[in-house]
Amino acid sequence: QVQLVESGGGSVQAGGSLRLTCAASGYTTGTACMGWFRQPPGKEREAVALIHDGRGYRYYAASVGDRFTISQDTAKNTVYLHMHSLKSDDTAMYYCAAENGAYCSSRPEDFDYWGQGTQVTVSS
């Protein structure tokens, strides 16, 4: 049974940084696509950053640019999202997701497994 458990969310002031962690069990990171999505209140879920180490692939939403970095530690079966220069627009519930497919899609419906989410709140 696949489990994804996020941690690291919290409340920060604009300009601050956070690191989100996604610990995976029952799933081997590095062999398929994993990603971070976010869902602000009243809005749709959107891809923030995706990683597929086997393909050397990284994706970042235009809204996060080079402020966010996704990385993974296959030895720990963990994926991270390093967030810097946070803005109030980054406030959302952040979810870790993983898929079984061969491709890295930015569509939430293409992902097979989801964590419970961790809240990030940025105050201006």
PDB file of C-alpha atoms in Angstrom:
ATOM      1  CA  GLN A   1       0.000   0.000   0.000  1.00  0.00           C
ATOM      2  CA  VAL A   2       1.417   3.349  -1.064  1.00  0.00           C
ATOM      3  CA  GLN A   3       1.521   6.113   1.509  1.00  0.00           C
ATOM      4  CA  LEU A   4       2.742   9.657   1.040  1.00  0.00           C
ATOM      5  CA  VAL A   5       3.129  11.776   4.143  1.00  0.00           C
ATOM      6  CA  GLU A   6       3.851  15.489   3.885  1.00  0.00           C
ATOM      7  CA  SER A   7       5.369  17.689   6.541  1.00  0.00           C
ATOM      8  CA  GLY A   8       7.045  21.060   6.864  1.00  0.00           C
ATOM      9  CA  GLY A   9       4.165  23.421   6.231  1.00  0.00           C
ATOM     10  CA  GLY A  10       3.481  26.380   8.468  1.00  0.00           C
ATOM     11  CA  SER A  11       3.017  30.114   8.672  1.00  0.00           C
ATOM     12  CA  VAL A  12       5.723  32.472   7.473  1.00  0.00           C
ATOM     13  CA  GLN A  13       6.041  36.088   6.525  1.00  0.00           C
ATOM     14  CA  ALA A  14       6.465  37.167   2.933  1.00  0.00           C
ATOM     15  CA  GLY A  15      10.037  36.725   1.816  1.00  0.00           C
ATOM     16  CA  GLY A  16      10.560  33.760   4.088  1.00  0.00           C
ATOM     17  CA  SER A  17      11.409  30.149   3.291  1.00  0.00           C
ATOM     18  CA  LEU A  18      10.036  26.701   4.015  1.00  0.00           C
ATOM     19  CA  ARG A  19      11.013  23.184   3.118  1.00  0.00           C
ATOM     20  CA  LEU A  20       8.279  20.633   2.549  1.00  0.00           C
ATOM     21  CA  THR A  21       9.032  16.940   2.907  1.00  0.00           C
ATOM     22  CA  CYS A  22       7.169  13.999   1.393  1.00  0.00           C
ATOM     23  CA  ALA A  23       8.028  10.610   2.838  1.00  0.00           C
ATOM     24  CA  ALA A  24       6.959   7.721   0.629  1.00  0.00           C
ATOM     25  CA  SER A  25       6.310   4.146   1.642  1.00  0.00           C
ATOM     26  CA  GLY A  26       5.254   1.294  -0.602  1.00  0.00           C
ATOM     27  CA  TYR A  27       6.566   3.308  -3.535  1.00  0.00           C
ATOM     28  CA  THR A  28      10.067   3.716  -4.886  1.00  0.00           C
ATOM     29  CA  THR A  29      11.030   7.304  -5.583  1.00  0.00           C
ATOM     30  CA  GLY A  30      13.354   7.958  -8.472  1.00  0.00           C
ATOM     31  CA  THR A  31      11.703   5.413 -10.768  1.00  0.00           C
ATOM     32  CA  ALA A  32       8.616   7.397 -11.728  1.00  0.00           C
ATOM     33  CA  CYS A  33       7.171  10.861 -11.533  1.00  0.00           C
ATOM     34  CA  MET A  34       6.502  12.615  -8.259  1.00  0.00           C
ATOM     35  CA  GLY A  35       5.362  16.111  -7.693  1.00  0.00           C
ATOM     36  CA  TRP A  36       4.028  18.836  -5.504  1.00  0.00           C
ATOM     37  CA  PHE A  37       0.646  20.377  -6.137  1.00  0.00           C
ATOM     38  CA  ARG A  38      -1.142  23.145  -4.323  1.00  0.00           C
ATOM     39  CA  GLN A  39      -4.728  24.224  -3.914  1.00  0.00           C
ATOM     40  CA  PRO A  40      -5.564  27.709  -2.671  1.00  0.00           C
ATOM     41  CA  PRO A  41      -8.989  28.157  -1.058  1.00  0.00           C
ATOM     42  CA  GLY A  42     -11.729  28.180  -3.677  1.00  0.00           C
ATOM     43  CA  LYS A  43      -9.350  27.388  -6.516  1.00  0.00           C
ATOM     44  CA  GLU A  44      -8.368  24.315  -8.485  1.00  0.00           C
ATOM     45  CA  ARG A  45      -5.400  22.147  -7.664  1.00  0.00           C
ATOM     46  CA  GLU A  46      -2.341  23.012  -9.733  1.00  0.00           C
ATOM     47  CA  ALA A  47       1.072  21.495 -10.285  1.00  0.00           C
ATOM     48  CA  VAL A  48       3.874  23.421  -8.622  1.00  0.00           C
ATOM     49  CA  ALA A  49       6.913  21.228  -9.278  1.00  0.00           C
ATOM     50  CA  LEU A  50       7.486  17.772 -10.748  1.00  0.00           C
ATOM     51  CA  ILE A  51      10.476  15.466 -10.777  1.00  0.00           C
ATOM     52  CA  HIS A  52      11.398  12.322 -12.661  1.00  0.00           C
ATOM     53  CA  ASP A  53      14.981  11.485 -11.864  1.00  0.00           C
ATOM     54  CA  GLY A  54      15.077   8.537 -14.244  1.00  0.00           C
ATOM     55  CA  ARG A  55      14.401  10.906 -17.117  1.00  0.00           C
ATOM     56  CA  GLY A  56      16.343  13.832 -15.704  1.00  0.00           C
ATOM     57  CA  TYR A  57      13.131  15.845 -15.798  1.00  0.00           C
ATOM     58  CA  ARG A  58      12.085  18.818 -13.728  1.00  0.00           C
ATOM     59  CA  TYR A  59       9.034  20.996 -14.127  1.00  0.00           C
ATOM     60  CA  TYR A  60       8.169  24.225 -12.362  1.00  0.00           C
ATOM     61  CA  ALA A  61       5.041  26.287 -12.657  1.00  0.00           C
ATOM     62  CA  ALA A  62       5.643  29.745 -14.084  1.00  0.00           C
ATOM     63  CA  SER A  63       4.205  31.253 -10.904  1.00  0.00           C
ATOM     64  CA  VAL A  64       7.039  29.840  -8.787  1.00  0.00           C
ATOM     65  CA  GLY A  65       9.878  30.285 -11.282  1.00  0.00           C
ATOM     66  CA  ASP A  66      13.238  29.806  -9.627  1.00  0.00           C
ATOM     67  CA  ARG A  67      11.901  30.476  -6.121  1.00  0.00           C
ATOM     68  CA  PHE A  68      11.074  26.800  -5.598  1.00  0.00           C
ATOM     69  CA  THR A  69      13.297  23.746  -6.047  1.00  0.00           C
ATOM     70  CA  ILE A  70      12.202  20.120  -6.060  1.00  0.00           C
ATOM     71  CA  SER A  71      14.644  17.403  -5.098  1.00  0.00           C
ATOM     72  CA  GLN A  72      14.599  13.837  -3.907  1.00  0.00           C
ATOM     73  CA  ASP A  73      16.663  11.504  -1.791  1.00  0.00           C
ATOM     74  CA  THR A  74      16.119   8.016  -3.159  1.00  0.00           C
ATOM     75  CA  ALA A  75      17.973   6.459  -0.232  1.00  0.00           C
ATOM     76  CA  LYS A  76      15.363   7.949   2.112  1.00  0.00           C
ATOM     77  CA  ASN A  77      12.491   7.577  -0.369  1.00  0.00           C
ATOM     78  CA  THR A  78      11.753  11.235   0.182  1.00  0.00           C
ATOM     79  CA  VAL A  79      10.937  14.192  -2.024  1.00  0.00           C
ATOM     80  CA  TYR A  80      11.451  17.783  -0.957  1.00  0.00           C
ATOM     81  CA  LEU A  81      10.147  21.161  -2.030  1.00  0.00           C
ATOM     82  CA  HIS A  82      12.414  24.035  -1.086  1.00  0.00           C
ATOM     83  CA  MET A  83      10.489  27.298  -1.171  1.00  0.00           C
ATOM     84  CA  HIS A  84      12.153  30.712  -1.005  1.00  0.00           C
ATOM     85  CA  SER A  85      11.006  34.306  -1.353  1.00  0.00           C
ATOM     86  CA  LEU A  86       7.509  33.242  -0.426  1.00  0.00           C
ATOM     87  CA  LYS A  87       4.616  35.469  -1.396  1.00  0.00           C
ATOM     88  CA  SER A  88       1.054  35.712  -0.109  1.00  0.00           C
ATOM     89  CA  ASP A  89      -0.067  34.119  -3.400  1.00  0.00           C
ATOM     90  CA  ASP A  90       1.794  30.968  -2.345  1.00  0.00           C
ATOM     91  CA  THR A  91      -0.709  30.417   0.456  1.00  0.00           C
ATOM     92  CA  ALA A  92      -2.378  27.064  -0.158  1.00  0.00           C
ATOM     93  CA  MET A  93      -2.660  23.453   0.896  1.00  0.00           C
ATOM     94  CA  TYR A  94       0.318  21.660  -0.597  1.00  0.00           C
ATOM     95  CA  TYR A  95       0.041  18.015  -1.644  1.00  0.00           C
ATOM     96  CA  CYS A  96       2.625  15.428  -2.579  1.00  0.00           C
ATOM     97  CA  ALA A  97       1.648  13.098  -5.403  1.00  0.00           C
ATOM     98  CA  ALA A  98       3.085  10.140  -7.278  1.00  0.00           C
ATOM     99  CA  GLU A  99       2.139   8.360 -10.452  1.00  0.00           C
ATOM    100  CA  ASN A 100       2.733   4.933 -11.961  1.00  0.00           C
ATOM    101  CA  GLY A 101       2.959   6.093 -15.554  1.00  0.00           C
ATOM    102  CA  ALA A 102       6.019   6.514 -17.719  1.00  0.00           C
ATOM    103  CA  TYR A 103       5.481  10.228 -18.235  1.00  0.00           C
ATOM    104  CA  CYS A 104       5.470  13.237 -15.967  1.00  0.00           C
ATOM    105  CA  SER A 105       2.166  15.005 -16.403  1.00  0.00           C
ATOM    106  CA  SER A 106       1.171  18.265 -14.773  1.00  0.00           C
ATOM    107  CA  ARG A 107      -2.470  17.205 -14.618  1.00  0.00           C
ATOM    108  CA  PRO A 108      -3.656  16.170 -11.149  1.00  0.00           C
ATOM    109  CA  GLU A 109      -5.927  13.487 -12.629  1.00  0.00           C
ATOM    110  CA  ASP A 110      -2.872  11.651 -13.997  1.00  0.00           C
ATOM    111  CA  PHE A 111      -1.463  11.044 -10.522  1.00  0.00           C
ATOM    112  CA  ASP A 112      -2.320   7.823  -8.711  1.00  0.00           C
ATOM    113  CA  TYR A 113      -1.330   8.523  -5.118  1.00  0.00           C
ATOM    114  CA  TRP A 114      -1.770  11.551  -2.892  1.00  0.00           C
ATOM    115  CA  GLY A 115      -0.743  12.650   0.544  1.00  0.00           C
ATOM    116  CA  GLN A 116      -3.079  14.330   3.006  1.00  0.00           C
ATOM    117  CA  GLY A 117      -1.591  17.781   2.440  1.00  0.00           C
ATOM    118  CA  THR A 118       0.266  20.345   4.499  1.00  0.00           C
ATOM    119  CA  GLN A 119      -0.857  23.939   4.874  1.00  0.00           C
ATOM    120  CA  VAL A 120       1.399  26.833   3.891  1.00  0.00           C
ATOM    121  CA  THR A 121       0.301  30.310   4.918  1.00  0.00           C
ATOM    122  CA  VAL A 122       2.280  33.372   3.897  1.00  0.00           C
ATOM    123  CA  SER A 123       1.430  36.686   5.504  1.00  0.00           C
ATOM    124  CA  SER A 124       2.345  40.001   3.942  1.00  0.00           C
TER     125      SER A 124
END
